[in-house]
mmCIF file of C-alpha atoms in Angstrom:
data_model
loop_
_atom_site.group_PDB
_atom_site.id
_atom_site.type_symbol
_atom_site.label_atom_id
_atom_site.label_comp_id
_atom_site.label_asym_id
_atom_site.label_seq_id
_atom_site.Cartn_x
_atom_site.Cartn_y
_atom_site.Cartn_z
ATOM 1 C CA UNK A 1 -14.460 -23.971 32.124
ATOM 2 C CA UNK A 2 -12.622 -20.864 31.551
ATOM 3 C CA UNK A 3 -14.032 -17.294 32.643
ATOM 4 C CA UNK A 4 -11.913 -13.957 31.192
ATOM 5 C CA UNK A 5 -13.305 -10.485 32.372
ATOM 6 C CA UNK A 6 -13.046 -7.983 29.119
ATOM 7 C CA UNK A 7 -12.903 -4.560 29.975
ATOM 8 C CA UNK A 8 -12.953 -2.387 26.725
ATOM 9 C CA UNK A 9 -13.754 1.015 27.532
ATOM 10 C CA UNK A 10 -13.816 4.645 25.802
ATOM 11 C CA UNK A 11 -10.739 6.518 24.829
ATOM 12 C CA UNK A 12 -9.669 9.225 27.585
ATOM 13 C CA UNK A 13 -11.222 12.708 26.871
ATOM 14 C CA UNK A 14 -8.233 14.702 28.697
ATOM 15 C CA UNK A 15 -4.425 13.240 28.914
ATOM 16 C CA UNK A 16 -3.198 14.686 32.084
ATOM 17 C CA UNK A 17 -0.026 12.673 32.225
ATOM 18 C CA UNK A 18 1.221 10.167 30.528
ATOM 19 C CA UNK A 19 4.069 7.637 31.952
ATOM 20 C CA UNK A 20 5.259 5.571 29.185
ATOM 21 C CA UNK A 21 6.604 2.249 30.638
ATOM 22 C CA UNK A 22 8.128 -1.126 29.822
ATOM 23 C CA UNK A 23 5.627 -3.897 30.322
ATOM 24 C CA UNK A 24 4.680 -4.532 33.489
ATOM 25 C CA UNK A 25 3.491 -8.630 33.980
ATOM 26 C CA UNK A 26 2.358 -10.226 36.833
ATOM 27 C CA UNK A 27 -0.144 -12.629 38.236
ATOM 28 C CA UNK A 28 -3.333 -11.325 39.247
ATOM 29 C CA UNK A 29 -4.803 -14.625 40.259
ATOM 30 C CA UNK A 30 -4.777 -18.489 40.578
ATOM 31 C CA UNK A 31 -8.025 -20.592 41.011
ATOM 32 C CA UNK A 32 -9.035 -23.936 40.219
ATOM 33 C CA UNK A 33 -6.318 -24.851 38.309
ATOM 34 C CA UNK A 34 -6.515 -21.629 36.182
ATOM 35 C CA UNK A 35 -3.771 -18.439 36.540
ATOM 36 C CA UNK A 36 -4.323 -15.379 34.787
ATOM 37 C CA UNK A 37 -1.991 -12.980 34.388
ATOM 38 C CA UNK A 38 -1.332 -9.366 32.845
ATOM 39 C CA UNK A 39 0.420 -7.458 30.837
ATOM 40 C CA UNK A 40 0.293 -3.654 31.632
ATOM 41 C CA UNK A 41 1.638 -0.386 30.264
ATOM 42 C CA UNK A 42 1.233 2.880 29.236
ATOM 43 C CA UNK A 43 -0.221 4.396 32.278
ATOM 44 C CA UNK A 44 -1.752 7.831 31.922
ATOM 45 C CA UNK A 45 -3.578 10.291 34.185
ATOM 46 C CA UNK A 46 -6.385 10.638 32.711
ATOM 47 C CA UNK A 47 -8.878 13.037 35.311
ATOM 48 C CA UNK A 48 -8.912 13.638 38.707
ATOM 49 C CA UNK A 49 -11.765 13.205 41.417
ATOM 50 C CA UNK A 50 -13.325 16.257 43.875
ATOM 51 C CA UNK A 51 -12.755 17.899 46.741
ATOM 52 C CA UNK A 52 -14.913 15.600 48.499
ATOM 53 C CA UNK A 53 -13.849 12.214 46.481
ATOM 54 C CA UNK A 54 -10.480 12.782 45.930
ATOM 55 C CA UNK A 55 -8.530 10.762 43.927
ATOM 56 C CA UNK A 56 -7.100 10.462 40.015
ATOM 57 C CA UNK A 57 -8.740 8.388 37.371
ATOM 58 C CA UNK A 58 -6.271 6.516 35.638
ATOM 59 C CA UNK A 59 -6.182 4.585 32.336
ATOM 60 C CA UNK A 60 -3.607 1.721 31.831
ATOM 61 C CA UNK A 61 -3.342 -0.665 28.682
ATOM 62 C CA UNK A 62 -3.804 -4.634 29.470
ATOM 63 C CA UNK A 63 -3.100 -7.663 27.555
ATOM 64 C CA UNK A 64 -4.017 -11.367 29.466
ATOM 65 C CA UNK A 65 -2.853 -14.916 29.395
ATOM 66 C CA UNK A 66 -3.865 -17.941 30.966
ATOM 67 C CA UNK A 67 -1.930 -20.986 32.345
ATOM 68 C CA UNK A 68 -2.433 -23.780 34.480
ATOM 69 C CA UNK A 69 0.253 -23.166 36.776
ATOM 70 C CA UNK A 70 1.820 -20.034 38.545
ATOM 71 C CA UNK A 71 5.179 -20.908 37.647
ATOM 72 C CA UNK A 72 4.772 -20.982 33.586
ATOM 73 C CA UNK A 73 7.640 -18.833 31.906
ATOM 74 C CA UNK A 74 6.432 -15.143 30.924
ATOM 75 C CA UNK A 75 7.570 -16.501 27.313
ATOM 76 C CA UNK A 76 6.017 -19.164 27.381
ATOM 77 C CA UNK A 77 2.027 -17.816 27.510
ATOM 78 C CA UNK A 78 -0.455 -16.431 25.028
ATOM 79 C CA UNK A 79 -1.558 -13.125 25.186
ATOM 80 C CA UNK A 80 -4.871 -11.605 24.220
ATOM 81 C CA UNK A 81 -5.267 -8.084 22.812
ATOM 82 C CA UNK A 82 -4.543 -4.740 24.549
ATOM 83 C CA UNK A 83 -7.536 -2.672 25.981
ATOM 84 C CA UNK A 84 -7.836 0.141 27.593
ATOM 85 C CA UNK A 85 -8.604 -0.073 31.577
ATOM 86 C CA UNK A 86 -9.909 2.796 33.480
ATOM 87 C CA UNK A 87 -9.214 3.269 37.496
ATOM 88 C CA UNK A 88 -10.096 6.034 40.072
ATOM 89 C CA UNK A 89 -7.473 5.395 42.101
ATOM 90 C CA UNK A 90 -8.829 6.930 45.416
ATOM 91 C CA UNK A 91 -8.458 5.783 49.388
ATOM 92 C CA UNK A 92 -11.842 6.937 49.824
ATOM 93 C CA UNK A 93 -13.787 5.503 47.208
ATOM 94 C CA UNK A 94 -11.113 3.239 44.472
ATOM 95 C CA UNK A 95 -13.467 1.836 41.601
ATOM 96 C CA UNK A 96 -12.880 1.036 37.867
ATOM 97 C CA UNK A 97 -15.070 2.137 34.828
ATOM 98 C CA UNK A 98 -17.093 -1.306 33.564
ATOM 99 C CA UNK A 99 -18.092 -1.272 29.733
ATOM 100 C CA UNK A 100 -20.824 0.118 29.755
ATOM 101 C CA UNK A 101 -19.436 3.370 31.414
ATOM 102 C CA UNK A 102 -20.732 2.731 35.149
ATOM 103 C CA UNK A 103 -17.815 2.675 37.424
ATOM 104 C CA UNK A 104 -17.709 -0.215 40.186
ATOM 105 C CA UNK A 105 -16.547 1.127 43.900
ATOM 106 C CA UNK A 106 -15.745 -2.254 45.821
ATOM 107 C CA UNK A 107 -13.735 -2.448 49.361
ATOM 108 C CA UNK A 108 -10.166 -3.329 48.621
ATOM 109 C CA UNK A 109 -9.060 -4.824 51.872
ATOM 110 C CA UNK A 110 -12.090 -7.100 52.184
ATOM 111 C CA UNK A 111 -11.904 -10.603 49.542
ATOM 112 C CA UNK A 112 -14.806 -11.028 48.438
ATOM 113 C CA UNK A 113 -14.788 -13.525 45.023
ATOM 114 C CA UNK A 114 -13.901 -11.888 41.658
ATOM 115 C CA UNK A 115 -12.305 -8.717 44.069
ATOM 116 C CA UNK A 116 -8.830 -10.322 44.042
ATOM 117 C CA UNK A 117 -8.213 -10.351 40.465
ATOM 118 C CA UNK A 118 -9.595 -6.853 40.017
ATOM 119 C CA UNK A 119 -7.921 -5.589 43.562
ATOM 120 C CA UNK A 120 -4.668 -6.538 41.583
ATOM 121 C CA UNK A 121 -5.562 -5.411 38.691
ATOM 122 C CA UNK A 122 -6.494 -2.032 40.965
ATOM 123 C CA UNK A 123 -3.146 -1.840 42.460
ATOM 124 C CA UNK A 124 -0.573 -2.248 39.905
ATOM 125 C CA UNK A 125 -2.578 0.641 37.869
ATOM 126 C CA UNK A 126 -2.619 2.768 40.970
ATOM 127 C CA UNK A 127 0.147 2.150 42.955
ATOM 128 C CA UNK A 128 2.823 1.060 40.376
ATOM 129 C CA UNK A 129 6.431 1.384 42.378
ATOM 130 C CA UNK A 130 3.983 -0.854 45.470
ATOM 131 C CA UNK A 131 5.731 -4.402 45.634
ATOM 132 C CA UNK A 132 2.529 -5.997 44.244
ATOM 133 C CA UNK A 133 3.823 -9.663 43.593
ATOM 134 C CA UNK A 134 1.820 -11.131 46.510
ATOM 135 C CA UNK A 135 -1.158 -13.899 47.343
ATOM 136 C CA UNK A 136 -2.165 -10.987 49.401
ATOM 137 C CA UNK A 137 -3.194 -8.214 47.348
ATOM 138 C CA UNK A 138 -5.782 -7.139 50.140
ATOM 139 C CA UNK A 139 -2.746 -6.839 52.587
ATOM 140 C CA UNK A 140 -1.263 -4.298 50.542
ATOM 141 C CA UNK A 141 -4.128 -2.608 50.047
ATOM 142 C CA UNK A 142 -4.126 -2.243 54.026
ATOM 143 C CA UNK A 143 -0.553 -1.576 53.920
ATOM 144 C CA UNK A 144 -0.940 1.432 51.867
ATOM 145 C CA UNK A 145 -3.749 3.032 53.596
ATOM 146 C CA UNK A 146 -7.031 1.747 52.709
ATOM 147 C CA UNK A 147 -9.541 1.337 54.985
ATOM 148 C CA UNK A 148 -13.164 -0.436 54.441
ATOM 149 C CA UNK A 149 -15.166 1.182 51.834
ATOM 150 C CA UNK A 150 -18.661 0.890 50.638
ATOM 151 C CA UNK A 151 -19.460 -1.077 47.330
ATOM 152 C CA UNK A 152 -21.637 0.376 45.109
ATOM 153 C CA UNK A 153 -22.450 1.169 40.803
ATOM 154 C CA UNK A 154 -22.547 4.736 39.886
ATOM 155 C CA UNK A 155 -23.795 5.780 36.485
ATOM 156 C CA UNK A 156 -21.361 8.392 35.432
ATOM 157 C CA UNK A 157 -17.321 9.236 36.955
ATOM 158 C CA UNK A 158 -19.410 12.589 38.010
ATOM 159 C CA UNK A 159 -21.425 10.883 40.497
ATOM 160 C CA UNK A 160 -18.636 8.611 41.712
ATOM 161 C CA UNK A 161 -17.072 11.541 42.412
ATOM 162 C CA UNK A 162 -19.870 13.367 44.243
ATOM 163 C CA UNK A 163 -20.173 13.777 47.533
#
């Protein structure tokens, strides 16, 4: 059984910064004989947090591909359609926007199930300059200054950045 997480999000309302980038391919997760790769382009800052919950709302364009091995050639991967994904880049309340428009905040430094893949996606979106080719995205998050944060779902971006 193959499980894919597809995030389809609304277009950004405000474009504060556009950073055109060449496609950056990374291995997000290998588990149970399946490896998920992402190809990230077009990173944009589309909003910002608040004084109480600082951070940047970042939108990236992602495509995914799966293989049976972490040593697969990127040239041999079959890529899905691109989709825009939003992450709230914040050491106070890291989060991503879900397809229904709610935001899911989670603890970036303690592994828990599917969070390995989402944490790798977050780090590549929020810290593209960091060396994210690691089997331990949680260790990278700790090295970048993230501490344990509470998890939770917020009904909107405004609720996410409220105290």
